[in-house]
């Protein structure tokens, strides 16, 4: 008895640390079931594992949709949802959801780690009907026999490419059940994933807090002469030390000319005195990711030109924040930022003409090359409707101005502006009355950044 209790504690501990409970995944399945028509079947599959080279696989991460519905982190798992139920002889009744997982296998587990197995999935994840994955096709066939629609995710594939596993399954199902229509479950899942539950918000808060701790450490420790990958290593060390299981996306640490490459990946460039560095990254926690960008001057103080550009981006971000509230159109924060960026660039003489002319021609877009908002969640560019903002939605607010050598040349700018890339990105939660800034613990204003950079850091040498 005691041993069983201890075992249960060990098994439950990781889930509790991540603050998400089986009831959340159960609720997600129940909601999807409510959206499915009576005679439809939804089949969702775990991500495949991809070979990297030789005997080495890429790090495995579960499909976000599959995780959202099941909480299962393992490969080779499947879920069948059927609103009218599937008869399960072993249980003596019909059930609306069946999970399939890899069988327990002591030899495989010795190499790859402990598997849930059907019993583990029942006990830890709150499923009633769980079978080993060799039973999947038998149950899928039973479910499809009475169905008119099959909801299944597929990836785009060219006509002459070999069929992947999902397309092959659909082909075989359509041959046997020609009246079954194939539909995409994402049109139901994406609006669901847009609005976060309390448990999801707790995980995102944690991921964002960890990311901000990393930014603070780098502000304290960064020094001219370091290479970009040294800052990357500091950040990723802090993330891991604080419980982040992986990165939400590859870290962007771009110095000097690289500050103007939007999705540059940290490289081995030496960071020279006087340069700015765009640092854009996100720790993942409990499968949910942050996305926070700070731009810092390696010497600890912005030059006059860097400060002028930085302040425009900062003001553009402030203007965007003011637009965030339930009911606001998705584009409103971006449009507010675009206006402030246009006004700022006109004031510096970088753009010419009137504000309205420049907004109409979108001249600012040569400097501010991307949208300033996206959802965050299980994916860094999370899914959603792009409709009016609603409480429980998390979005980034990330205006930027990038003056590469080519852009400076085209606009005849002084060389003091060359290689100034500035992006400031924060994560906000839409609340019933407005918004909450979740990444405020990483300094954002020029004064705050310069003050923190004057402190000594734990990675300084
Ligand atoms: N953080 C990278 C991006 O939002 O595209
Ligand atoms: Mn972003």
Tab-separated table of C-alpha atoms and ligand atoms in Angstrom:
chain	number	residue	atom	x	y	z
A	1	UNK	CA	0.000	0.000	0.000
A	2	UNK	CA	2.721	2.406	1.050
A	3	UNK	CA	4.773	1.508	-1.979
A	4	UNK	CA	1.818	2.001	-4.275
A	5	UNK	CA	1.227	5.435	-2.783
A	6	UNK	CA	4.860	6.403	-3.222
A	7	UNK	CA	4.767	5.176	-6.801
A	8	UNK	CA	1.625	7.187	-7.509
A	9	UNK	CA	3.288	10.269	-6.040
A	10	UNK	CA	6.276	9.874	-8.320
A	11	UNK	CA	4.102	9.435	-11.339
A	12	UNK	CA	1.856	12.397	-10.570
A	13	UNK	CA	4.582	14.791	-9.534
A	14	UNK	CA	5.711	15.938	-12.992
A	15	UNK	CA	2.147	16.672	-14.063
A	16	UNK	CA	1.486	18.685	-10.920
A	17	UNK	CA	4.700	20.631	-11.349
A	18	UNK	CA	3.427	21.719	-14.723
A	19	UNK	CA	0.110	22.774	-13.129
A	20	UNK	CA	-2.083	21.156	-15.757
A	21	UNK	CA	-4.493	18.446	-14.742
A	22	UNK	CA	-6.213	15.678	-16.722
A	23	UNK	CA	-9.501	17.527	-16.266
A	24	UNK	CA	-8.268	20.228	-18.671
A	25	UNK	CA	-7.496	17.771	-21.432
A	26	UNK	CA	-10.819	16.017	-20.711
A	27	UNK	CA	-12.572	19.373	-21.061
A	28	UNK	CA	-10.855	19.997	-24.409
A	29	UNK	CA	-12.020	16.619	-25.711
A	30	UNK	CA	-15.545	17.229	-24.423
A	31	UNK	CA	-15.640	20.572	-26.240
A	32	UNK	CA	-14.407	19.066	-29.501
A	33	UNK	CA	-16.990	16.288	-29.142
A	34	UNK	CA	-19.706	18.947	-28.780
A	35	UNK	CA	-18.576	20.511	-32.086
A	36	UNK	CA	-18.588	17.207	-33.977
A	37	UNK	CA	-21.764	16.206	-35.791
A	38	UNK	CA	-23.483	13.022	-34.573
A	39	UNK	CA	-22.201	10.765	-37.357
A	40	UNK	CA	-18.648	12.064	-37.558
A	41	UNK	CA	-15.400	10.605	-36.248
A	42	UNK	CA	-12.259	12.572	-35.393
A	43	UNK	CA	-8.904	10.821	-35.529
A	44	UNK	CA	-5.846	12.597	-34.188
A	45	UNK	CA	-2.310	11.292	-34.210
A	46	UNK	CA	0.913	11.950	-32.327
A	47	UNK	CA	3.776	13.588	-34.189
A	48	UNK	CA	6.083	11.157	-35.948
A	49	UNK	CA	9.665	10.883	-34.813
A	50	UNK	CA	12.114	12.129	-37.455
A	51	UNK	CA	15.532	10.700	-38.153
A	52	UNK	CA	18.323	13.280	-37.937
A	53	UNK	CA	21.279	11.164	-39.087
A	54	UNK	CA	22.608	7.667	-38.544
A	55	UNK	CA	21.042	6.302	-35.372
A	56	UNK	CA	20.057	9.751	-34.050
A	57	UNK	CA	16.526	11.163	-34.002
A	58	UNK	CA	15.554	14.827	-33.705
A	59	UNK	CA	14.395	15.771	-30.209
A	60	UNK	CA	10.837	14.594	-29.979
A	61	UNK	CA	8.034	17.042	-29.270
A	62	UNK	CA	4.398	16.105	-29.326
A	63	UNK	CA	1.984	17.620	-31.869
A	64	UNK	CA	0.352	20.622	-30.229
A	65	UNK	CA	-3.185	19.572	-31.185
A	66	UNK	CA	-2.662	16.025	-29.951
A	67	UNK	CA	-1.201	17.253	-26.666
A	68	UNK	CA	-4.040	19.772	-26.250
A	69	UNK	CA	-6.569	16.940	-26.368
A	70	UNK	CA	-4.709	14.190	-24.528
A	71	UNK	CA	-1.736	15.357	-22.454
A	72	UNK	CA	0.148	12.416	-23.968
A	73	UNK	CA	3.807	13.263	-24.665
A	74	UNK	CA	4.596	9.973	-26.441
A	75	UNK	CA	5.065	9.158	-30.111
A	76	UNK	CA	2.965	6.494	-31.882
A	77	UNK	CA	-0.222	7.433	-30.029
A	78	UNK	CA	-3.670	8.015	-31.551
A	79	UNK	CA	-7.031	9.322	-30.396
A	80	UNK	CA	-10.451	8.464	-31.791
A	81	UNK	CA	-13.423	10.639	-30.863
A	82	UNK	CA	-16.911	9.574	-31.927
A	83	UNK	CA	-19.999	11.446	-30.623
A	84	UNK	CA	-22.279	8.454	-31.262
A	85	UNK	CA	-19.912	6.125	-29.437
A	86	UNK	CA	-17.907	3.042	-30.333
A	87	UNK	CA	-18.728	-0.308	-28.823
A	88	UNK	CA	-15.915	-1.546	-26.572
A	89	UNK	CA	-16.459	-5.190	-25.688
A	90	UNK	CA	-13.797	-5.088	-22.964
A	91	UNK	CA	-15.812	-2.419	-21.114
A	92	UNK	CA	-19.223	-3.817	-22.066
A	93	UNK	CA	-20.473	-0.456	-23.379
A	94	UNK	CA	-20.058	2.328	-25.922
A	95	UNK	CA	-17.505	5.087	-25.359
A	96	UNK	CA	-16.942	8.388	-27.149
A	97	UNK	CA	-13.178	8.497	-26.831
A	98	UNK	CA	-10.466	5.876	-27.167
A	99	UNK	CA	-6.742	6.479	-26.754
A	100	UNK	CA	-4.044	4.230	-28.211
A	101	UNK	CA	-0.490	4.232	-26.871
A	102	UNK	CA	2.675	2.179	-27.280
A	103	UNK	CA	2.672	-1.061	-25.327
A	104	UNK	CA	4.893	-1.341	-22.265
A	105	UNK	CA	8.132	-3.018	-23.332
A	106	UNK	CA	10.920	-3.501	-20.786
A	107	UNK	CA	13.632	-3.783	-23.443
A	108	UNK	CA	12.544	-0.680	-25.397
A	109	UNK	CA	12.045	1.219	-22.133
A	110	UNK	CA	15.593	0.361	-21.057
A	111	UNK	CA	16.812	2.305	-24.092
A	112	UNK	CA	14.213	5.039	-24.519
A	113	UNK	CA	12.599	5.615	-21.129
A	114	UNK	CA	9.429	4.627	-19.327
A	115	UNK	CA	6.231	4.517	-21.381
A	116	UNK	CA	2.749	5.279	-20.130
A	117	UNK	CA	1.186	2.080	-21.407
A	118	UNK	CA	-2.619	1.725	-21.381
A	119	UNK	CA	-2.789	1.389	-17.597
A	120	UNK	CA	-0.614	4.451	-17.018
A	121	UNK	CA	-2.670	6.502	-19.450
A	122	UNK	CA	-5.869	5.520	-17.622
A	123	UNK	CA	-4.459	6.321	-14.190
A	124	UNK	CA	-2.556	9.504	-15.009
A	125	UNK	CA	-4.521	11.089	-17.825
A	126	UNK	CA	-8.116	10.264	-16.975
A	127	UNK	CA	-8.996	8.091	-19.980
A	128	UNK	CA	-11.495	5.242	-19.592
A	129	UNK	CA	-10.709	3.351	-22.779
A	130	UNK	CA	-7.037	2.929	-23.641
A	131	UNK	CA	-5.556	0.228	-25.846
A	132	UNK	CA	-2.153	-0.529	-27.261
A	133	UNK	CA	-1.614	1.085	-30.650
A	134	UNK	CA	-1.742	-2.222	-32.552
A	135	UNK	CA	-5.536	-2.110	-31.965
A	136	UNK	CA	-5.999	1.315	-33.603
A	137	UNK	CA	-7.086	0.211	-37.075
A	138	UNK	CA	-9.594	-2.294	-35.700
A	139	UNK	CA	-11.368	0.425	-33.698
A	140	UNK	CA	-11.010	3.027	-36.464
A	141	UNK	CA	-12.768	0.647	-38.843
A	142	UNK	CA	-15.557	0.046	-36.347
A	143	UNK	CA	-16.028	3.800	-35.874
A	144	UNK	CA	-15.973	4.534	-39.622
A	145	UNK	CA	-18.546	1.868	-40.455
A	146	UNK	CA	-21.321	4.182	-39.199
A	147	UNK	CA	-19.757	7.532	-40.000
A	148	UNK	CA	-20.478	10.139	-42.673
A	149	UNK	CA	-17.460	12.382	-41.940
A	150	UNK	CA	-13.900	11.739	-40.819
A	151	UNK	CA	-11.987	14.645	-39.298
A	152	UNK	CA	-8.277	14.139	-39.709
A	153	UNK	CA	-5.276	16.487	-39.984
A	154	UNK	CA	-3.118	16.140	-43.054
A	155	UNK	CA	-0.104	18.072	-44.227
A	156	UNK	CA	0.229	19.430	-47.748
A	157	UNK	CA	1.983	16.967	-50.058
A	158	UNK	CA	2.729	17.220	-53.778
A	159	UNK	CA	0.843	14.897	-56.165
A	160	UNK	CA	3.812	12.662	-56.893
A	161	UNK	CA	5.147	12.458	-53.313
A	162	UNK	CA	4.692	9.106	-51.567
A	163	UNK	CA	1.674	9.048	-49.240
A	164	UNK	CA	2.526	9.649	-45.613
A	165	UNK	CA	0.882	7.574	-42.915
A	166	UNK	CA	-2.146	9.854	-42.500
A	167	UNK	CA	-2.798	10.199	-46.233
A	168	UNK	CA	-2.429	6.458	-46.662
A	169	UNK	CA	-4.948	5.871	-43.894
A	170	UNK	CA	-7.401	8.309	-45.496
A	171	UNK	CA	-6.951	6.629	-48.895
A	172	UNK	CA	-7.662	3.199	-47.466
A	173	UNK	CA	-10.615	4.457	-45.429
A	174	UNK	CA	-12.136	6.196	-48.481
A	175	UNK	CA	-11.761	3.044	-50.578
A	176	UNK	CA	-13.648	0.998	-48.008
A	177	UNK	CA	-16.158	3.672	-46.987
A	178	UNK	CA	-16.605	5.777	-50.159
A	179	UNK	CA	-19.434	7.844	-48.696
A	180	UNK	CA	-17.310	9.191	-45.859
A	181	UNK	CA	-16.307	12.829	-46.345
A	182	UNK	CA	-12.870	13.979	-45.135
A	183	UNK	CA	-12.739	17.233	-43.136
A	184	UNK	CA	-10.156	19.203	-41.188
A	185	UNK	CA	-10.456	19.207	-37.369
A	186	UNK	CA	-8.281	22.327	-37.154
A	187	UNK	CA	-11.215	24.563	-38.009
A	188	UNK	CA	-12.694	23.543	-34.646
A	189	UNK	CA	-9.476	23.182	-32.670
A	190	UNK	CA	-7.931	26.518	-33.607
A	191	UNK	CA	-10.715	28.707	-32.176
A	192	UNK	CA	-10.659	26.526	-29.048
A	193	UNK	CA	-6.893	26.946	-28.625
A	194	UNK	CA	-7.121	30.720	-29.067
A	195	UNK	CA	-8.723	31.207	-25.638
A	196	UNK	CA	-6.607	29.929	-22.779
A	197	UNK	CA	-7.879	28.299	-19.579
A	198	UNK	CA	-6.608	29.245	-16.130
A	199	UNK	CA	-4.238	26.257	-16.208
A	200	UNK	CA	-2.816	27.236	-19.578
A	201	UNK	CA	-2.389	30.842	-18.470
A	202	UNK	CA	-0.481	29.628	-15.390
A	203	UNK	CA	1.942	27.701	-17.618
A	204	UNK	CA	2.370	30.662	-19.956
A	205	UNK	CA	3.024	32.991	-17.019
A	206	UNK	CA	5.742	30.630	-15.824
A	207	UNK	CA	7.304	30.333	-19.317
A	208	UNK	CA	7.280	34.129	-19.652
A	209	UNK	CA	8.748	34.692	-16.183
A	210	UNK	CA	11.597	32.265	-16.912
A	211	UNK	CA	12.266	34.019	-20.230
A	212	UNK	CA	12.438	37.386	-18.459
A	213	UNK	CA	14.910	35.995	-15.892
A	214	UNK	CA	17.105	35.038	-18.860
A	215	UNK	CA	16.839	38.520	-20.365
A	216	UNK	CA	17.796	40.111	-17.053
A	217	UNK	CA	20.833	37.869	-16.667
A	218	UNK	CA	22.031	38.698	-20.153
A	219	UNK	CA	21.586	42.424	-19.582
A	220	UNK	CA	23.846	42.112	-16.548
A	221	UNK	CA	26.476	39.886	-18.147
A	222	UNK	CA	26.747	40.936	-21.819
A	223	UNK	CA	30.056	42.569	-22.734
A	224	UNK	CA	31.735	43.642	-25.957
A	225	UNK	CA	34.017	40.891	-27.246
A	226	UNK	CA	31.605	38.088	-26.410
A	227	UNK	CA	30.205	36.014	-29.227
A	228	UNK	CA	26.498	35.743	-29.949
A	229	UNK	CA	26.452	32.099	-28.879
A	230	UNK	CA	27.781	33.039	-25.437
A	231	UNK	CA	24.658	35.111	-24.799
A	232	UNK	CA	22.551	32.298	-26.225
A	233	UNK	CA	24.211	29.821	-23.840
A	234	UNK	CA	23.572	32.077	-20.820
A	235	UNK	CA	19.913	32.437	-21.711
A	236	UNK	CA	19.369	28.771	-22.342
A	237	UNK	CA	21.215	27.851	-19.137
A	238	UNK	CA	18.883	30.088	-17.145
A	239	UNK	CA	15.837	28.579	-18.854
A	240	UNK	CA	16.880	25.010	-18.080
A	241	UNK	CA	17.887	25.924	-14.542
A	242	UNK	CA	14.381	27.287	-13.991
A	243	UNK	CA	12.579	24.175	-15.195
A	244	UNK	CA	11.998	24.907	-18.876
A	245	UNK	CA	12.017	21.615	-20.750
A	246	UNK	CA	13.022	23.072	-24.112
A	247	UNK	CA	12.963	26.225	-26.238
A	248	UNK	CA	9.756	27.328	-27.924
A	249	UNK	CA	11.786	28.144	-31.076
A	250	UNK	CA	15.472	28.580	-31.954
A	251	UNK	CA	16.966	31.559	-30.083
A	252	UNK	CA	17.561	34.735	-32.065
A	253	UNK	CA	20.652	36.622	-30.856
A	254	UNK	CA	21.628	39.020	-33.641
A	255	UNK	CA	24.364	41.612	-33.176
A	256	UNK	CA	25.318	44.527	-35.430
A	257	UNK	CA	24.261	43.673	-39.017
A	258	UNK	CA	22.519	40.552	-37.717
A	259	UNK	CA	20.150	42.752	-35.674
A	260	UNK	CA	18.466	43.502	-39.022
A	261	UNK	CA	17.883	39.823	-39.925
A	262	UNK	CA	14.449	39.077	-38.526
A	263	UNK	CA	14.829	35.356	-37.819
A	264	UNK	CA	18.624	35.222	-37.502
A	265	UNK	CA	19.784	32.348	-35.309
A	266	UNK	CA	22.475	33.007	-32.723
A	267	UNK	CA	25.822	32.497	-34.432
A	268	UNK	CA	29.494	32.926	-33.685
A	269	UNK	CA	29.877	36.605	-34.526
A	270	UNK	CA	31.956	38.632	-32.060
A	271	UNK	CA	29.875	41.516	-30.683
A	272	UNK	CA	31.739	44.793	-31.081
A	273	UNK	CA	31.584	47.895	-28.911
A	274	UNK	CA	28.780	50.250	-29.861
A	275	UNK	CA	26.537	47.601	-31.446
A	276	UNK	CA	22.979	46.656	-30.584
A	277	UNK	CA	21.809	43.062	-30.179
A	278	UNK	CA	18.287	41.847	-30.860
A	279	UNK	CA	17.557	38.988	-28.448
A	280	UNK	CA	14.292	37.208	-29.251
A	281	UNK	CA	13.503	33.952	-27.514
A	282	UNK	CA	11.102	31.943	-25.479
A	283	UNK	CA	11.386	29.258	-22.843
A	284	UNK	CA	8.824	26.485	-23.153
A	285	UNK	CA	7.213	25.327	-19.905
A	286	UNK	CA	4.706	22.499	-19.682
A	287	UNK	CA	4.600	22.642	-23.526
A	288	UNK	CA	3.573	26.344	-23.600
A	289	UNK	CA	5.997	28.962	-24.900
A	290	UNK	CA	6.867	32.560	-24.198
A	291	UNK	CA	8.162	34.938	-26.888
A	292	UNK	CA	9.948	38.007	-25.537
A	293	UNK	CA	12.422	40.269	-27.372
A	294	UNK	CA	14.779	42.821	-25.956
A	295	UNK	CA	17.278	44.961	-27.834
A	296	UNK	CA	20.314	45.995	-25.831
A	297	UNK	CA	23.465	48.056	-26.473
A	298	UNK	CA	26.495	45.846	-25.867
A	299	UNK	CA	28.446	48.766	-24.360
A	300	UNK	CA	25.700	49.388	-21.782
A	301	UNK	CA	24.576	52.702	-23.281
A	302	UNK	CA	22.666	53.353	-26.515
A	303	UNK	CA	24.234	55.798	-28.982
A	304	UNK	CA	22.172	58.890	-29.828
A	305	UNK	CA	20.909	57.311	-33.072
A	306	UNK	CA	20.202	53.933	-31.454
A	307	UNK	CA	18.303	55.669	-28.642
A	308	UNK	CA	16.246	57.682	-31.142
A	309	UNK	CA	15.209	54.552	-33.039
A	310	UNK	CA	14.673	52.602	-29.814
A	311	UNK	CA	12.371	55.290	-28.421
A	312	UNK	CA	10.188	55.227	-31.548
A	313	UNK	CA	9.771	51.443	-31.225
A	314	UNK	CA	9.046	51.810	-27.511
A	315	UNK	CA	6.402	54.459	-28.165
A	316	UNK	CA	4.930	52.330	-30.951
A	317	UNK	CA	4.597	49.473	-28.490
A	318	UNK	CA	2.964	51.713	-25.877
A	319	UNK	CA	0.445	52.906	-28.482
A	320	UNK	CA	-0.355	49.283	-29.356
A	321	UNK	CA	-0.882	48.339	-25.691
A	322	UNK	CA	-3.520	51.056	-25.389
A	323	UNK	CA	-5.610	49.359	-28.092
A	324	UNK	CA	-5.710	45.964	-26.400
A	325	UNK	CA	-9.087	45.183	-24.931
A	326	UNK	CA	-11.969	42.808	-25.646
A	327	UNK	CA	-13.693	43.673	-28.901
A	328	UNK	CA	-10.683	45.434	-30.465
A	329	UNK	CA	-9.985	44.293	-34.026
A	330	UNK	CA	-6.942	42.019	-34.271
A	331	UNK	CA	-5.109	44.577	-36.475
A	332	UNK	CA	-5.762	47.596	-34.232
A	333	UNK	CA	-2.567	47.319	-32.135
A	334	UNK	CA	-0.466	46.897	-35.281
A	335	UNK	CA	-2.077	49.901	-36.942
A	336	UNK	CA	-1.406	52.019	-33.853
A	337	UNK	CA	2.261	50.941	-33.957
A	338	UNK	CA	2.547	51.660	-37.678
A	339	UNK	CA	1.306	55.220	-37.130
A	340	UNK	CA	3.822	55.898	-34.348
A	341	UNK	CA	6.680	54.385	-36.367
A	342	UNK	CA	5.697	56.546	-39.351
A	343	UNK	CA	5.526	59.702	-37.215
A	344	UNK	CA	8.885	58.897	-35.609
A	345	UNK	CA	10.695	58.204	-38.882
A	346	UNK	CA	9.275	61.435	-40.355
A	347	UNK	CA	10.519	63.396	-37.342
A	348	UNK	CA	14.022	62.009	-37.790
A	349	UNK	CA	13.875	62.891	-41.496
A	350	UNK	CA	14.209	59.232	-42.479
A	351	UNK	CA	10.820	59.298	-44.217
A	352	UNK	CA	9.590	62.310	-46.202
A	353	UNK	CA	6.078	63.682	-46.710
A	354	UNK	CA	2.992	63.598	-44.487
A	355	UNK	CA	1.924	60.968	-41.963
A	356	UNK	CA	-1.226	60.099	-43.937
A	357	UNK	CA	0.616	59.777	-47.270
A	358	UNK	CA	3.191	57.490	-45.685
A	359	UNK	CA	0.570	55.367	-43.953
A	360	UNK	CA	-1.320	55.030	-47.234
A	361	UNK	CA	1.775	53.941	-49.171
A	362	UNK	CA	2.926	51.788	-46.224
A	363	UNK	CA	6.383	53.356	-46.571
A	364	UNK	CA	7.102	52.423	-42.940
A	365	UNK	CA	7.053	48.751	-43.976
A	366	UNK	CA	10.540	49.104	-45.480
A	367	UNK	CA	11.749	49.563	-41.893
A	368	UNK	CA	9.022	47.798	-39.902
A	369	UNK	CA	8.902	44.629	-41.940
A	370	UNK	CA	6.545	42.416	-39.999
A	371	UNK	CA	3.229	42.353	-38.198
A	372	UNK	CA	3.404	43.272	-34.549
A	373	UNK	CA	1.110	40.640	-33.087
A	374	UNK	CA	0.626	36.916	-32.940
A	375	UNK	CA	-0.978	34.549	-30.494
A	376	UNK	CA	1.227	32.473	-28.186
A	377	UNK	CA	0.404	29.156	-26.561
A	378	UNK	CA	1.447	25.627	-27.401
A	379	UNK	CA	3.007	27.085	-30.571
A	380	UNK	CA	5.010	30.286	-30.627
A	381	UNK	CA	2.884	31.526	-33.512
A	382	UNK	CA	-0.197	30.018	-31.967
A	383	UNK	CA	-3.420	29.295	-33.764
A	384	UNK	CA	-6.647	31.272	-33.590
A	385	UNK	CA	-9.308	33.123	-35.525
A	386	UNK	CA	-7.624	36.550	-35.894
A	387	UNK	CA	-11.029	37.946	-34.987
A	388	UNK	CA	-11.719	40.627	-32.361
A	389	UNK	CA	-9.687	40.194	-29.155
A	390	UNK	CA	-11.320	38.257	-26.349
A	391	UNK	CA	-10.515	37.761	-22.645
A	392	UNK	CA	-8.166	34.805	-22.144
A	393	UNK	CA	-6.246	35.405	-25.369
A	394	UNK	CA	-2.471	35.930	-25.185
A	395	UNK	CA	-0.770	37.936	-27.893
A	396	UNK	CA	2.660	39.384	-28.469
A	397	UNK	CA	3.172	43.066	-29.146
A	398	UNK	CA	6.353	43.405	-31.157
A	399	UNK	CA	6.978	46.467	-33.276
A	400	UNK	CA	10.439	46.889	-34.788
A	401	UNK	CA	12.604	49.105	-36.979
A	402	UNK	CA	15.506	47.631	-38.938
A	403	UNK	CA	18.056	49.762	-40.818
A	404	UNK	CA	20.350	47.421	-42.700
A	405	UNK	CA	23.162	48.730	-44.879
A	406	UNK	CA	20.963	48.270	-47.971
A	407	UNK	CA	17.999	50.096	-46.398
A	408	UNK	CA	20.246	52.966	-45.261
A	409	UNK	CA	21.720	53.264	-48.741
A	410	UNK	CA	18.324	53.232	-50.420
A	411	UNK	CA	17.099	56.069	-48.192
A	412	UNK	CA	20.391	57.979	-48.188
A	413	UNK	CA	20.808	57.770	-44.414
A	414	UNK	CA	23.829	58.784	-42.367
A	415	UNK	CA	26.099	55.824	-41.600
A	416	UNK	CA	25.391	56.286	-37.891
A	417	UNK	CA	22.017	54.614	-38.577
A	418	UNK	CA	23.490	51.583	-40.354
A	419	UNK	CA	22.952	48.220	-38.645
A	420	UNK	CA	20.505	49.475	-36.064
A	421	UNK	CA	17.857	46.802	-35.690
A	422	UNK	CA	15.434	47.276	-32.806
A	423	UNK	CA	12.597	44.989	-31.818
A	424	UNK	CA	10.782	45.098	-28.490
A	425	UNK	CA	8.396	42.232	-27.891
A	426	UNK	CA	6.145	41.641	-24.934
A	427	UNK	CA	3.492	39.094	-24.092
A	428	UNK	CA	0.084	40.318	-22.949
A	429	UNK	CA	-3.061	38.677	-21.693
A	430	UNK	CA	-6.362	40.164	-22.812
A	431	UNK	CA	-8.469	40.667	-19.654
A	432	UNK	CA	-12.188	41.483	-19.348
A	433	UNK	CA	-11.321	45.185	-19.047
A	434	UNK	CA	-8.108	45.583	-21.053
A	435	UNK	CA	-4.801	43.787	-20.855
A	436	UNK	CA	-2.133	42.553	-18.452
A	437	UNK	CA	1.533	42.859	-19.380
A	438	UNK	CA	3.082	39.490	-18.465
A	439	UNK	CA	6.699	40.173	-19.481
A	440	UNK	CA	7.200	43.422	-17.601
A	441	UNK	CA	9.919	41.924	-15.395
A	442	UNK	CA	12.417	42.249	-18.262
A	443	UNK	CA	13.440	45.936	-18.456
A	444	UNK	CA	12.016	47.693	-21.476
A	445	UNK	CA	12.722	51.421	-21.268
A	446	UNK	CA	16.118	52.859	-22.190
A	447	UNK	CA	16.728	54.005	-18.604
A	448	UNK	CA	15.800	50.615	-17.095
A	449	UNK	CA	17.967	48.683	-19.556
A	450	UNK	CA	20.981	50.928	-19.078
A	451	UNK	CA	20.595	50.735	-15.287
A	452	UNK	CA	20.482	46.933	-15.263
A	453	UNK	CA	23.399	46.667	-17.691
A	454	UNK	CA	25.508	48.640	-15.211
A	455	UNK	CA	25.049	45.824	-12.649
A	456	UNK	CA	27.361	42.832	-12.417
A	457	UNK	CA	26.085	39.552	-13.784
A	458	UNK	CA	26.689	35.975	-12.713
A	459	UNK	CA	28.099	35.030	-16.131
A	460	UNK	CA	30.603	37.862	-16.315
A	461	UNK	CA	34.212	36.904	-16.689
B	1	LIG	N1	9.852	35.395	-32.045
B	1	LIG	C1	9.911	35.190	-33.408
B	1	LIG	C2	8.674	35.562	-34.109
B	1	LIG	O1	7.714	35.936	-33.494
B	1	LIG	O2	8.591	35.432	-35.313
B	2	LIG	MN1	7.107	36.924	-31.789
